[in-house]
PDB file of C-alpha atoms and ligand atoms in Angstrom:
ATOM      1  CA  UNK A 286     132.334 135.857 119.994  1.00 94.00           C
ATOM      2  CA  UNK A 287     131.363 132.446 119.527  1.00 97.00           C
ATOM      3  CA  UNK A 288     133.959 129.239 119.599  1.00 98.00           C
ATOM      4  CA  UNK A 289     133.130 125.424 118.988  1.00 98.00           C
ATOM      5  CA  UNK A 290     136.200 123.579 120.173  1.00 98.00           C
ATOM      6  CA  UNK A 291     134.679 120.160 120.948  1.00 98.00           C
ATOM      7  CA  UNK A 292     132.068 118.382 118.240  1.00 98.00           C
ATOM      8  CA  UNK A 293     131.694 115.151 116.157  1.00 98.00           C
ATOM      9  CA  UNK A 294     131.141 114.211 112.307  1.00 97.00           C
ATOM     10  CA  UNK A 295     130.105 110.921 111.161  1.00 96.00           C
ATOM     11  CA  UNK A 296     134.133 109.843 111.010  1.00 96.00           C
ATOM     12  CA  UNK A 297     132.843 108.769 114.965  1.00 96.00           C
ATOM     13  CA  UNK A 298     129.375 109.191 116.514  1.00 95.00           C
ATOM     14  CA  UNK A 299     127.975 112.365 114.848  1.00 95.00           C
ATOM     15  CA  UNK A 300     125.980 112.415 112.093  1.00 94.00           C
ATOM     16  CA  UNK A 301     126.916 115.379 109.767  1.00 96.00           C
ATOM     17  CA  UNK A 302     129.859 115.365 107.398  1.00 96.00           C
ATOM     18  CA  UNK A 303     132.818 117.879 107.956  1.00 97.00           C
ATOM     19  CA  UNK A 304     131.335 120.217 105.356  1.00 96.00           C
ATOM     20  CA  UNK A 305     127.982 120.243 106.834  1.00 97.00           C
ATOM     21  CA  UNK A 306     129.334 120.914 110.339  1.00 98.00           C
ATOM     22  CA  UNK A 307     131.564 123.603 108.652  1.00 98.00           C
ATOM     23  CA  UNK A 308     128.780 125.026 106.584  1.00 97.00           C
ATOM     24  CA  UNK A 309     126.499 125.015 109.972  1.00 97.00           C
ATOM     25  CA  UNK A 310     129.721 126.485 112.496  1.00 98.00           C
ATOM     26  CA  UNK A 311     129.977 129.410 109.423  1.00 98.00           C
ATOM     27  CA  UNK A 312     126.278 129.877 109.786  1.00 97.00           C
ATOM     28  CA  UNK A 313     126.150 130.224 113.288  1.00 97.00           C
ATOM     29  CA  UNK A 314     128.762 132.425 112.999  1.00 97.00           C
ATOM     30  CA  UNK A 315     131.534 130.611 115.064  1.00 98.00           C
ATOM     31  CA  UNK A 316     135.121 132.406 114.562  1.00 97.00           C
ATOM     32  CA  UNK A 317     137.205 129.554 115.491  1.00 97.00           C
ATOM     33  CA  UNK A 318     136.218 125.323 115.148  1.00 98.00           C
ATOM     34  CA  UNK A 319     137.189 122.371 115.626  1.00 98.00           C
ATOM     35  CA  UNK A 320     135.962 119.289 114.671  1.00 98.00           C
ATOM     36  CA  UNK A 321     136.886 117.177 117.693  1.00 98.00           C
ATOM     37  CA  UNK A 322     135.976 112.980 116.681  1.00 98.00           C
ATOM     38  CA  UNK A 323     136.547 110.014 118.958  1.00 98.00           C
ATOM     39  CA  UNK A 324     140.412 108.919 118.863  1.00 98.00           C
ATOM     40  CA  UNK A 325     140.080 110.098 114.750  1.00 97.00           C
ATOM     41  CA  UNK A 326     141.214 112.490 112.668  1.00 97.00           C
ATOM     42  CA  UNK A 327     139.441 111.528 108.867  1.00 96.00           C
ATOM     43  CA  UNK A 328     137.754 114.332 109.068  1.00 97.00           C
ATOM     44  CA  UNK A 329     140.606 116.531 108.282  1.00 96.00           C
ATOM     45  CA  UNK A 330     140.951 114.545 105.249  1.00 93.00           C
ATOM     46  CA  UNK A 331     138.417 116.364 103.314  1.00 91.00           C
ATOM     47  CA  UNK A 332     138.505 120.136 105.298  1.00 90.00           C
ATOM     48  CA  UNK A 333     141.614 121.633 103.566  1.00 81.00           C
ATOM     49  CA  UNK A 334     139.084 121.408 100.320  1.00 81.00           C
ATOM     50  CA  UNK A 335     136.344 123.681 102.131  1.00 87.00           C
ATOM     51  CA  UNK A 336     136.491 127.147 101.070  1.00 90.00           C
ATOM     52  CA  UNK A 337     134.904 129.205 104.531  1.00 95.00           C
ATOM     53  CA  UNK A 338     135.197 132.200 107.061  1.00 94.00           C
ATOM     54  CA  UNK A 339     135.711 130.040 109.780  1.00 97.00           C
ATOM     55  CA  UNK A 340     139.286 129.091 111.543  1.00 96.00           C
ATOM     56  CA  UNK A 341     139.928 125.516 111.326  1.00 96.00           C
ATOM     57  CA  UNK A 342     141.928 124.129 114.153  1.00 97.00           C
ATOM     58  CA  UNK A 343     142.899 120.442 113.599  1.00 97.00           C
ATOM     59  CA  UNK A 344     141.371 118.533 116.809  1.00 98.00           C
ATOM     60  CA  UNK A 345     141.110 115.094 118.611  1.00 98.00           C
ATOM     61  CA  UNK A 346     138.796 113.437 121.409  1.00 98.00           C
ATOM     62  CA  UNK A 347     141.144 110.963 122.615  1.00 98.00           C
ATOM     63  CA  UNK A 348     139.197 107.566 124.971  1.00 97.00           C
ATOM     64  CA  UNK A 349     141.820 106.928 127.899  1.00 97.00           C
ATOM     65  CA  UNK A 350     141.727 105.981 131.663  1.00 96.00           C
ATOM     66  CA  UNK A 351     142.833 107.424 134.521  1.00 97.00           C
ATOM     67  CA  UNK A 352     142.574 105.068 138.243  1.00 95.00           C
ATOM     68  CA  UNK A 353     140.675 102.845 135.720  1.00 92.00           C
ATOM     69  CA  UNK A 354     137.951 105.495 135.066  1.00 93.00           C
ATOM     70  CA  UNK A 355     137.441 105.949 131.494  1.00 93.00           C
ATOM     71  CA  UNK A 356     137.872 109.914 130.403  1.00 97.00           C
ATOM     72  CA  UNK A 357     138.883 111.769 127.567  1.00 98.00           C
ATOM     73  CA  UNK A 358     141.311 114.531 126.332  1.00 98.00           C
ATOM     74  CA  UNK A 359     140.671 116.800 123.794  1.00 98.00           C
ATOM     75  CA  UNK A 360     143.832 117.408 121.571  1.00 98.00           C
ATOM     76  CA  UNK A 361     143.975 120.744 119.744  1.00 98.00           C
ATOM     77  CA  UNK A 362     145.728 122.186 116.943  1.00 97.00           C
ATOM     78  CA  UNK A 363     148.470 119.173 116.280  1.00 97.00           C
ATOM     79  CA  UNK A 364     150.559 118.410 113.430  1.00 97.00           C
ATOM     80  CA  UNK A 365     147.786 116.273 111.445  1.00 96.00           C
ATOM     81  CA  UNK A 366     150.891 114.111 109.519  1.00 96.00           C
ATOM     82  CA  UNK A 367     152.898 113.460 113.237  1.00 98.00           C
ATOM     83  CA  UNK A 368     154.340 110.179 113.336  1.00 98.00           C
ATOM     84  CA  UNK A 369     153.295 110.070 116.761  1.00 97.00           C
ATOM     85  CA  UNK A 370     149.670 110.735 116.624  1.00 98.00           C
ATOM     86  CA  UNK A 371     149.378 108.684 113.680  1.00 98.00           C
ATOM     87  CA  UNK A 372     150.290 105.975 115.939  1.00 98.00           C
ATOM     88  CA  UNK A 373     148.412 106.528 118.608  1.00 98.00           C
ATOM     89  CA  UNK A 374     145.487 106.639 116.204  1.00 98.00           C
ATOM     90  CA  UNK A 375     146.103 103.043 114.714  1.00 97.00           C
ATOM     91  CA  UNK A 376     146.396 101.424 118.475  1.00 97.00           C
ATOM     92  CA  UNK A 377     143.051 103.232 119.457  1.00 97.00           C
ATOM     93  CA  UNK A 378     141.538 102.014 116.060  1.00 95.00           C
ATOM     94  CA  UNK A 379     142.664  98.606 116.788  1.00 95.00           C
ATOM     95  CA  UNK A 380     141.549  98.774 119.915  1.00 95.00           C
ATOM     96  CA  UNK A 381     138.438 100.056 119.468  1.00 95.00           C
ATOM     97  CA  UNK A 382     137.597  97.045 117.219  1.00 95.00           C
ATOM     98  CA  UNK A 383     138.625  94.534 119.843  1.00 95.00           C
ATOM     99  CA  UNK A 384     136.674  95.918 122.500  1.00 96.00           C
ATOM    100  CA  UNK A 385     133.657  96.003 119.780  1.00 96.00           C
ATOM    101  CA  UNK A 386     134.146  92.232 119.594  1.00 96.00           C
ATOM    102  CA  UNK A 387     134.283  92.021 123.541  1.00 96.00           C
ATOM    103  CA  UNK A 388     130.924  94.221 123.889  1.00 97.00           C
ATOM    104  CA  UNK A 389     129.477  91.903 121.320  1.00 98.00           C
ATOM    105  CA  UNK A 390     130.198  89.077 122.740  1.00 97.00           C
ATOM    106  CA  UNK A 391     128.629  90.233 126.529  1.00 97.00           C
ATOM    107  CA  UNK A 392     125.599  91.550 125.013  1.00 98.00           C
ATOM    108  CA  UNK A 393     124.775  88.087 123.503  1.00 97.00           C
ATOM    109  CA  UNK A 394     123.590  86.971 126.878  1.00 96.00           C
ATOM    110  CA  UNK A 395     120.873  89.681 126.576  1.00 97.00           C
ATOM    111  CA  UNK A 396     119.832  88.644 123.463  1.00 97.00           C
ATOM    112  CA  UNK A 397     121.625  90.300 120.794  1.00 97.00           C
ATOM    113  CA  UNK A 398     123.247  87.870 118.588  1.00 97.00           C
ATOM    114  CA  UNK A 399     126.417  89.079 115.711  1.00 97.00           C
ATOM    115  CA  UNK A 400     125.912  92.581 117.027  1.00 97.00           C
ATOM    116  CA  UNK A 401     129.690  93.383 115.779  1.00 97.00           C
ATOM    117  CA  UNK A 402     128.790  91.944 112.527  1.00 97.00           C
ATOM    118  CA  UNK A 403     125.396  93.480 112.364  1.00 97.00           C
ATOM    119  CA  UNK A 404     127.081  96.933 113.066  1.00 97.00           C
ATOM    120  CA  UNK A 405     129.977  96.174 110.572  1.00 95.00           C
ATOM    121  CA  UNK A 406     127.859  95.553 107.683  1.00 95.00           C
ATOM    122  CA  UNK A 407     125.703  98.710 107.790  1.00 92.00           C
ATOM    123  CA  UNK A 408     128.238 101.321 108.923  1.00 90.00           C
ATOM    124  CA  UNK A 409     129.430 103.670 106.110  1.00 86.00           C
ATOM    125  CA  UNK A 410     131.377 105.998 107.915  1.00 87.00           C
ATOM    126  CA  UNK A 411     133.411 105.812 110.903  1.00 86.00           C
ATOM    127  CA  UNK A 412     134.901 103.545 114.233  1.00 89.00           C
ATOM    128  CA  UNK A 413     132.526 101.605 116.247  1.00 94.00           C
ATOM    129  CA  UNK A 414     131.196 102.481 119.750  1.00 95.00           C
ATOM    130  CA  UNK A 415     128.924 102.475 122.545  1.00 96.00           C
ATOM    131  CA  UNK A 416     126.306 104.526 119.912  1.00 96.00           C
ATOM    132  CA  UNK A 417     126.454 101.945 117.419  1.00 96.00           C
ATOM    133  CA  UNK A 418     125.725  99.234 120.110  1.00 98.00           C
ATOM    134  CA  UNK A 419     122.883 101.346 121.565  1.00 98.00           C
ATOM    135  CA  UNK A 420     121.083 101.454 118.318  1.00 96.00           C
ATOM    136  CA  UNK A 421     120.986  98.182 117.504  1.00 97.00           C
ATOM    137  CA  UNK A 422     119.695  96.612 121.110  1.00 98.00           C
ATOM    138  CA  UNK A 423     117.163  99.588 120.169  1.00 98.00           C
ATOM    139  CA  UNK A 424     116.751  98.978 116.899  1.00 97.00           C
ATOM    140  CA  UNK A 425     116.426  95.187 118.104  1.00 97.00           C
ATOM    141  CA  UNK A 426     113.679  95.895 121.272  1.00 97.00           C
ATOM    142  CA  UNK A 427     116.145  94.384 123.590  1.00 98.00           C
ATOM    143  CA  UNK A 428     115.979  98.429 125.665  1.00 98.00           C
ATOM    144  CA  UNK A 429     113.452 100.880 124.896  1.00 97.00           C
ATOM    145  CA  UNK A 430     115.769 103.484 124.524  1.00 97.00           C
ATOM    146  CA  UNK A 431     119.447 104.650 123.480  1.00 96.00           C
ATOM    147  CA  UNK A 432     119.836 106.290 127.330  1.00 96.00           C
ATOM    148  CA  UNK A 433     118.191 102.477 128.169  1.00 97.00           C
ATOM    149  CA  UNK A 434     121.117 101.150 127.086  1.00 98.00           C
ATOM    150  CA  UNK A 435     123.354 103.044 128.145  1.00 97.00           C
ATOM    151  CA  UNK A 436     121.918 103.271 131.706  1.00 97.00           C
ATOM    152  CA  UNK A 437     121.685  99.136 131.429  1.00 97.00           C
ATOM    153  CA  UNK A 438     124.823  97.908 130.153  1.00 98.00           C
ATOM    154  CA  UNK A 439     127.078 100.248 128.494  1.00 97.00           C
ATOM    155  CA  UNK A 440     127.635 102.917 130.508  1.00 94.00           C
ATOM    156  CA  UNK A 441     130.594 104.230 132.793  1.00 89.00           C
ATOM    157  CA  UNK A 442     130.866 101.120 135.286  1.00 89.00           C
ATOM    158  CA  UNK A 443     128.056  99.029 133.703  1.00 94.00           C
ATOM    159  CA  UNK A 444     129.349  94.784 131.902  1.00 95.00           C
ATOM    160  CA  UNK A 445     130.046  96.405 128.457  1.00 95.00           C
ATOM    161  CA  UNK A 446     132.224  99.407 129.634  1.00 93.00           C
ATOM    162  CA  UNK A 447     135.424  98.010 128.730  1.00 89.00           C
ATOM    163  CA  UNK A 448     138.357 100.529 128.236  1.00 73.00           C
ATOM    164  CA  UNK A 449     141.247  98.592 129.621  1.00 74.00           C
ATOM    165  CA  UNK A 450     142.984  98.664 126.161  1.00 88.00           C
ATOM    166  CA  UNK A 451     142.955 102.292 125.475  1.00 96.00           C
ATOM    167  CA  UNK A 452     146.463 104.572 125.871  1.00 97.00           C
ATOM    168  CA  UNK A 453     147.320 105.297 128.896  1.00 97.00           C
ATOM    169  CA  UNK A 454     146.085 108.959 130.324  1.00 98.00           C
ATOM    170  CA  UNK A 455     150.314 110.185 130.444  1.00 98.00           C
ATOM    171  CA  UNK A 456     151.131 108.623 127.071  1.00 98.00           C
ATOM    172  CA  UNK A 457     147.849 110.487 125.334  1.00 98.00           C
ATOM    173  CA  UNK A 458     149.230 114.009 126.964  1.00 98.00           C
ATOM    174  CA  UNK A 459     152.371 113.016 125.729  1.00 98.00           C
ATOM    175  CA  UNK A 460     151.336 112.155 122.213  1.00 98.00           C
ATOM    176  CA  UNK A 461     149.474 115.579 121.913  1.00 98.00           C
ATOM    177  CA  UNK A 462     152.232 117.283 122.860  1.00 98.00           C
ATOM    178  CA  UNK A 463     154.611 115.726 120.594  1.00 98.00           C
ATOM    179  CA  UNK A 464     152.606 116.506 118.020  1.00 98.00           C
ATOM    180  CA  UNK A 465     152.828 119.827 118.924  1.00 97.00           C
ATOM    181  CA  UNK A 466     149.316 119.987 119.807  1.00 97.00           C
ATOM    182  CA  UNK A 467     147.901 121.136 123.465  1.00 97.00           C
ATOM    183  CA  UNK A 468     145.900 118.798 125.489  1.00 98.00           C
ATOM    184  CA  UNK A 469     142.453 119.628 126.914  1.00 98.00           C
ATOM    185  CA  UNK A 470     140.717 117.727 130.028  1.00 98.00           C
ATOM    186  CA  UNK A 471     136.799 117.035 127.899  1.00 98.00           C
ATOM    187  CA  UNK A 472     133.987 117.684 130.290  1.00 98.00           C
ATOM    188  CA  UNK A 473     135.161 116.882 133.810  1.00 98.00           C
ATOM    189  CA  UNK A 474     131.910 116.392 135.819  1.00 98.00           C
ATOM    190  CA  UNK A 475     131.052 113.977 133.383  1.00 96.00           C
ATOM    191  CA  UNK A 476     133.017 110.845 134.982  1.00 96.00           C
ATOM    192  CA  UNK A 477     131.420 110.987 138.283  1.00 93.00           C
ATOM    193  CA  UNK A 478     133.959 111.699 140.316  1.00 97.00           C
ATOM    194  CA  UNK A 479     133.980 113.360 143.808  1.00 97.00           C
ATOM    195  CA  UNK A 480     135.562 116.688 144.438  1.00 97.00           C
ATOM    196  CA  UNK A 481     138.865 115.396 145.812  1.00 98.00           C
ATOM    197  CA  UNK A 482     138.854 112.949 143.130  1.00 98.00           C
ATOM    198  CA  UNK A 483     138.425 115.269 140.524  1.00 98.00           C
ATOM    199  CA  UNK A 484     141.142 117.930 141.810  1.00 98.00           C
ATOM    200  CA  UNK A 485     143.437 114.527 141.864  1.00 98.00           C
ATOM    201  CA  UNK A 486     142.534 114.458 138.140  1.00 98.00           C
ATOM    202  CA  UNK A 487     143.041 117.470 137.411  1.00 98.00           C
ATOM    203  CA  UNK A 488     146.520 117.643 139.759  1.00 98.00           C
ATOM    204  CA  UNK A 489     147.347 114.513 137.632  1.00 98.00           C
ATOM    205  CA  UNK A 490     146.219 116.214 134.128  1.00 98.00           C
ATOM    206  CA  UNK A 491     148.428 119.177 134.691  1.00 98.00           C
ATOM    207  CA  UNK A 492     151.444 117.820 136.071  1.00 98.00           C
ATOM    208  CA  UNK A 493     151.843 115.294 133.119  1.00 98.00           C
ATOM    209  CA  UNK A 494     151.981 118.209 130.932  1.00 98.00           C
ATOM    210  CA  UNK A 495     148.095 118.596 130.298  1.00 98.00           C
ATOM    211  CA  UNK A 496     146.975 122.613 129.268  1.00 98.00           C
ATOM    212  CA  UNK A 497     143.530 123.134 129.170  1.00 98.00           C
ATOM    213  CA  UNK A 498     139.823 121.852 130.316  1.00 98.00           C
ATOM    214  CA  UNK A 499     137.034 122.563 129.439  1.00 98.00           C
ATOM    215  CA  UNK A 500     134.999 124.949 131.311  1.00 98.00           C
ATOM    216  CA  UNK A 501     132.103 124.432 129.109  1.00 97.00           C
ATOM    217  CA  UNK A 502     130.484 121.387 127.657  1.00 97.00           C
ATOM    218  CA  UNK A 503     127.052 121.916 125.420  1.00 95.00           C
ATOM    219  CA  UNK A 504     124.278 123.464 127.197  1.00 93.00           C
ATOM    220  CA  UNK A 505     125.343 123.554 130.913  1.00 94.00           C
ATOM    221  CA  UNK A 506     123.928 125.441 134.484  1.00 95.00           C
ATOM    222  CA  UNK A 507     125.900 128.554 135.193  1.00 95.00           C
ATOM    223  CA  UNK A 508     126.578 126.912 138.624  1.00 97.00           C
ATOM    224  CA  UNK A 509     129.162 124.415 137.084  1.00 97.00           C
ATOM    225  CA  UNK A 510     130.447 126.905 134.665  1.00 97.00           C
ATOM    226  CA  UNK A 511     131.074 128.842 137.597  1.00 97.00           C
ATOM    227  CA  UNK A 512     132.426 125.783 139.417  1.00 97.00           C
ATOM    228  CA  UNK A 513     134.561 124.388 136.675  1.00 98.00           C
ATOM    229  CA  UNK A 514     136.544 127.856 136.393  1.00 97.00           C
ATOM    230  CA  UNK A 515     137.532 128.119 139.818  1.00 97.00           C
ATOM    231  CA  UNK A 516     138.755 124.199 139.416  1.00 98.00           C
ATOM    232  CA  UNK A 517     140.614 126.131 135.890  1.00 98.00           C
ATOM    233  CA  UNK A 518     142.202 129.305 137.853  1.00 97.00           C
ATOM    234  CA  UNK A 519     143.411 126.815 140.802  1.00 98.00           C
ATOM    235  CA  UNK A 520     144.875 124.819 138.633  1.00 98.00           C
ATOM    236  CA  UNK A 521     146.314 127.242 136.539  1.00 97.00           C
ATOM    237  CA  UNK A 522     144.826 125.534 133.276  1.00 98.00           C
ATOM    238  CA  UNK A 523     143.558 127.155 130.364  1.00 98.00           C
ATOM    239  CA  UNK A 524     139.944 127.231 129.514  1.00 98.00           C
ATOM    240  CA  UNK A 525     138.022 125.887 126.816  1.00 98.00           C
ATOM    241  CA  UNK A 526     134.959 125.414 125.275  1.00 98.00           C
ATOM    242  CA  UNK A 527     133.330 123.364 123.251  1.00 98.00           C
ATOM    243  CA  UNK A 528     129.388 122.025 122.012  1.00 98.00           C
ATOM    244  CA  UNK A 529     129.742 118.461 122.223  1.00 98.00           C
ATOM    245  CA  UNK A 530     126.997 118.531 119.418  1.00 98.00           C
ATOM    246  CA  UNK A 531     126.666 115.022 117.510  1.00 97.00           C
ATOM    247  CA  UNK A 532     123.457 115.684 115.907  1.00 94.00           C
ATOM    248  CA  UNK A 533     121.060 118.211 115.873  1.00 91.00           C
ATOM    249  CA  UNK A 534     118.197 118.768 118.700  1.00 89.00           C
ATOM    250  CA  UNK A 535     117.041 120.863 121.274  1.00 83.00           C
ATOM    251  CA  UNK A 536     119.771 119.728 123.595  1.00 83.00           C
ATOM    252  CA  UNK A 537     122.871 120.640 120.824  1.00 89.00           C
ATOM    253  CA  UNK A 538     123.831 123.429 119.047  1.00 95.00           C
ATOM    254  CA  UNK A 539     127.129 124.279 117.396  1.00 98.00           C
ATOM    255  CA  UNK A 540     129.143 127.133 118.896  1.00 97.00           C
ATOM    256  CA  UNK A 541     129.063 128.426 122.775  1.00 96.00           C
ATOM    257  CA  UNK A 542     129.804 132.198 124.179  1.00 95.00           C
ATOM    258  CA  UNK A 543     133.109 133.262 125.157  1.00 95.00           C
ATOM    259  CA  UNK A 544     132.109 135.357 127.871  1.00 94.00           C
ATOM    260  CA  UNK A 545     131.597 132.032 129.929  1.00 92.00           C
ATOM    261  CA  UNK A 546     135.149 131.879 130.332  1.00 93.00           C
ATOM    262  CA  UNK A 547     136.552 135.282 132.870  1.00 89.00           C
ATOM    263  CA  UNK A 548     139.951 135.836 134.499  1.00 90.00           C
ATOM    264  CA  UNK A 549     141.750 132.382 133.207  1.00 94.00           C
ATOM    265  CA  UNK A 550     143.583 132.239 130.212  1.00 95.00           C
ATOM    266  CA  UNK A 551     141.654 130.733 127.222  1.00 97.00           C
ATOM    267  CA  UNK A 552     143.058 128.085 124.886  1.00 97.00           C
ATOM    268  CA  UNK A 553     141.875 129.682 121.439  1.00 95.00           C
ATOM    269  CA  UNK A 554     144.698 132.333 122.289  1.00 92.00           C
ATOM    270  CA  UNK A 555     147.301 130.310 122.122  1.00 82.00           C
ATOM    271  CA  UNK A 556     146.039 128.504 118.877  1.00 79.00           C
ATOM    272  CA  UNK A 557     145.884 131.542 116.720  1.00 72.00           C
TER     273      UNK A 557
HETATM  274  P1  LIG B 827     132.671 105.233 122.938  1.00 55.04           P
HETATM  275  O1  LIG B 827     133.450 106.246 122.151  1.00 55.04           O
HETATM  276  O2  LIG B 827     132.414 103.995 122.169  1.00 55.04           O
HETATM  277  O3  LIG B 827     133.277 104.978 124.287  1.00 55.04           O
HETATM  278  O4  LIG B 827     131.230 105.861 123.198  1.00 55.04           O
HETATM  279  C1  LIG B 827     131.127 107.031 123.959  1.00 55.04           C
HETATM  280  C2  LIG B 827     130.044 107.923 123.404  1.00 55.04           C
HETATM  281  O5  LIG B 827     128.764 107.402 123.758  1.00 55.04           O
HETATM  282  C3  LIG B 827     130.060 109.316 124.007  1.00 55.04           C
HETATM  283  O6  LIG B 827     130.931 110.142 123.313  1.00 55.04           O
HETATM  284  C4  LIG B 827     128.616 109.755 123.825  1.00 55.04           C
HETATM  285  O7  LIG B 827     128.434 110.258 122.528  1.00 55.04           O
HETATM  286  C5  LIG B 827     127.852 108.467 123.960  1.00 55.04           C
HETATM  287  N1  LIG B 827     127.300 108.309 125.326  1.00 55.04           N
HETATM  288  C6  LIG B 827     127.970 108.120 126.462  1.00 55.04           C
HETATM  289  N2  LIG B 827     127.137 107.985 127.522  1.00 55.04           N
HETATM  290  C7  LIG B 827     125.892 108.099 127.017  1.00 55.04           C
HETATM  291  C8  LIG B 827     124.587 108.043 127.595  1.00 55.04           C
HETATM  292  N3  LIG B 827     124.412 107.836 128.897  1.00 55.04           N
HETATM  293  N4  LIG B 827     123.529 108.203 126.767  1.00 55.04           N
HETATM  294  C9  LIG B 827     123.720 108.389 125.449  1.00 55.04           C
HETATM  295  N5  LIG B 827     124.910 108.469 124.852  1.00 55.04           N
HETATM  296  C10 LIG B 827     125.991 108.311 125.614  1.00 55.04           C
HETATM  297 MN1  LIG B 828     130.342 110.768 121.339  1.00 55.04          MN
HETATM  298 MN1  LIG B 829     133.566 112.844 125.561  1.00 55.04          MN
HETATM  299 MN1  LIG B 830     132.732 114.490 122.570  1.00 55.04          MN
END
């Protein structure tokens, strides 16, 4: 069976609508979706019009921090009118924006001048980020490339990776579960962390109520898979599973095999 739990529309850094990500997931043949944008929810705005085969579950990636390392938490099937994710939504919008102003402002010592305006008065769809930023010193020549940029200045650690404002890691747990959603560790080898630092996370994750993680993140070695669900049975987290996809290329394709995920309990079970 095939399950996407973990992909973006152009509400934050993808570049295909709901439908379209709907209409590919049905395609594909995915069972169970969830459309999974950066500290947003607009997309479910426009899904309870789509008429499809697939199971919708409402879904969240929220930005946080945890020992000032910036990481994220997938929130699944939630209450999409809770007060209290509502909220936490409008502080992460707001500060998403500041911290857009802040990045601006440090990348006009490499050259690019009004980025946040620049950015502002060309987006149709969606928050600002790191993506939007990374095109333009592109689009600009000031790097070469998008991973340029990234690797340069805006990646984890580099002058423009500023997260201080986000929610804190307990109160984004919190909020998912309030909503009456479950919370998901996204992708943990992705923050660099070392082993003992990553079982503190996940130590951390679990005792402030965090569920899941995933045990799958877009096209990964069987190694980590392998890795990751030993971190999931020690724990005693659920797994998940997810694409990542933003746009498509050889790297990203909607939907990812269950039979990754053996002996743990999986998330989609206790969504249905
Ligand atoms: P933000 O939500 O503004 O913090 O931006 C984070 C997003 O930037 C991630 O979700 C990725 O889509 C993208 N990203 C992060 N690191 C890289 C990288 N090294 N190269 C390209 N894209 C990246
Ligand atoms: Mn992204
Ligand atoms: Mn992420
Ligand atoms: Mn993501």
């Amino acid at each position: 069976m095939l399950v996407d739990l973990h992909c973006h529309s152009h509400y934050s850094d993808g570049v295909l609508s709901p439908q379209e990500l709907v209409q590919q997931a049905e395609f594909n043949g995915i069972k169970i979706f969830s459309i999974t944008d950066h500290d947003n929810i607009d997309a479910y705005g426009e899904l309870n019009k789509i008429n499809t085969t697939v199971t919708i579950i409402p879904g969240i990636e929220f930005s946080t921090t945890w020992n000032k390392i910036g990481v994220h938490i997938v929130g699944l099937n939630f209450q999409v009118n809770s007060s209290n994710l509502l909220s936490a939504i409008a502080s992460q919008k707001k500060s998403r924006c500041l911290r857009a102003q802040l990045i601006s402002e440090k990348l006009t010592r490499f050259g690019l001048i009004d980025g946040y305006e620049k950015i502002m008065s060309k987006k149709r769809f969606g928050q600002i980020g790191r993506p939007d930023f990374a095109e333009i010193l592109v689009e600009e020549g000031i790097f070469k490339s998008r991973e340029h940029a990234f690797k340069k200045v805006l990646g984890s650690g580099k002058v423009c990776d500023i997260k201080s404002h986000w929610l804190p890691f307990e109160e984004v747990i919190n909020v998912i579960n309030l909503s009456g959603g479950i919370a998901v560790l996204a992708h943990p080898l992705y923050y660099g962390l070392t082993n003992s630092n990553l079982k503190r996370l996940l130590k951390d994750f679990k005792n402030f109520g965090g569920q899941g993680m995933e045990i799958l993140n877009g096209f990964q070695t069987p190694d980590k898979s392998a890795y990751l669900l030993k971190l999931c049975q020690d724990y005693s987290l659920l797994g998940s599973i997810g694409s990542d996809f933003h746009f498509p290329s050889k790297w990203s394709r909607l939907g990812c095999n269950t039979k990754v995920i053996q002996h743990v309990g999986v998330v989609w079970d206790s969504l249905l």
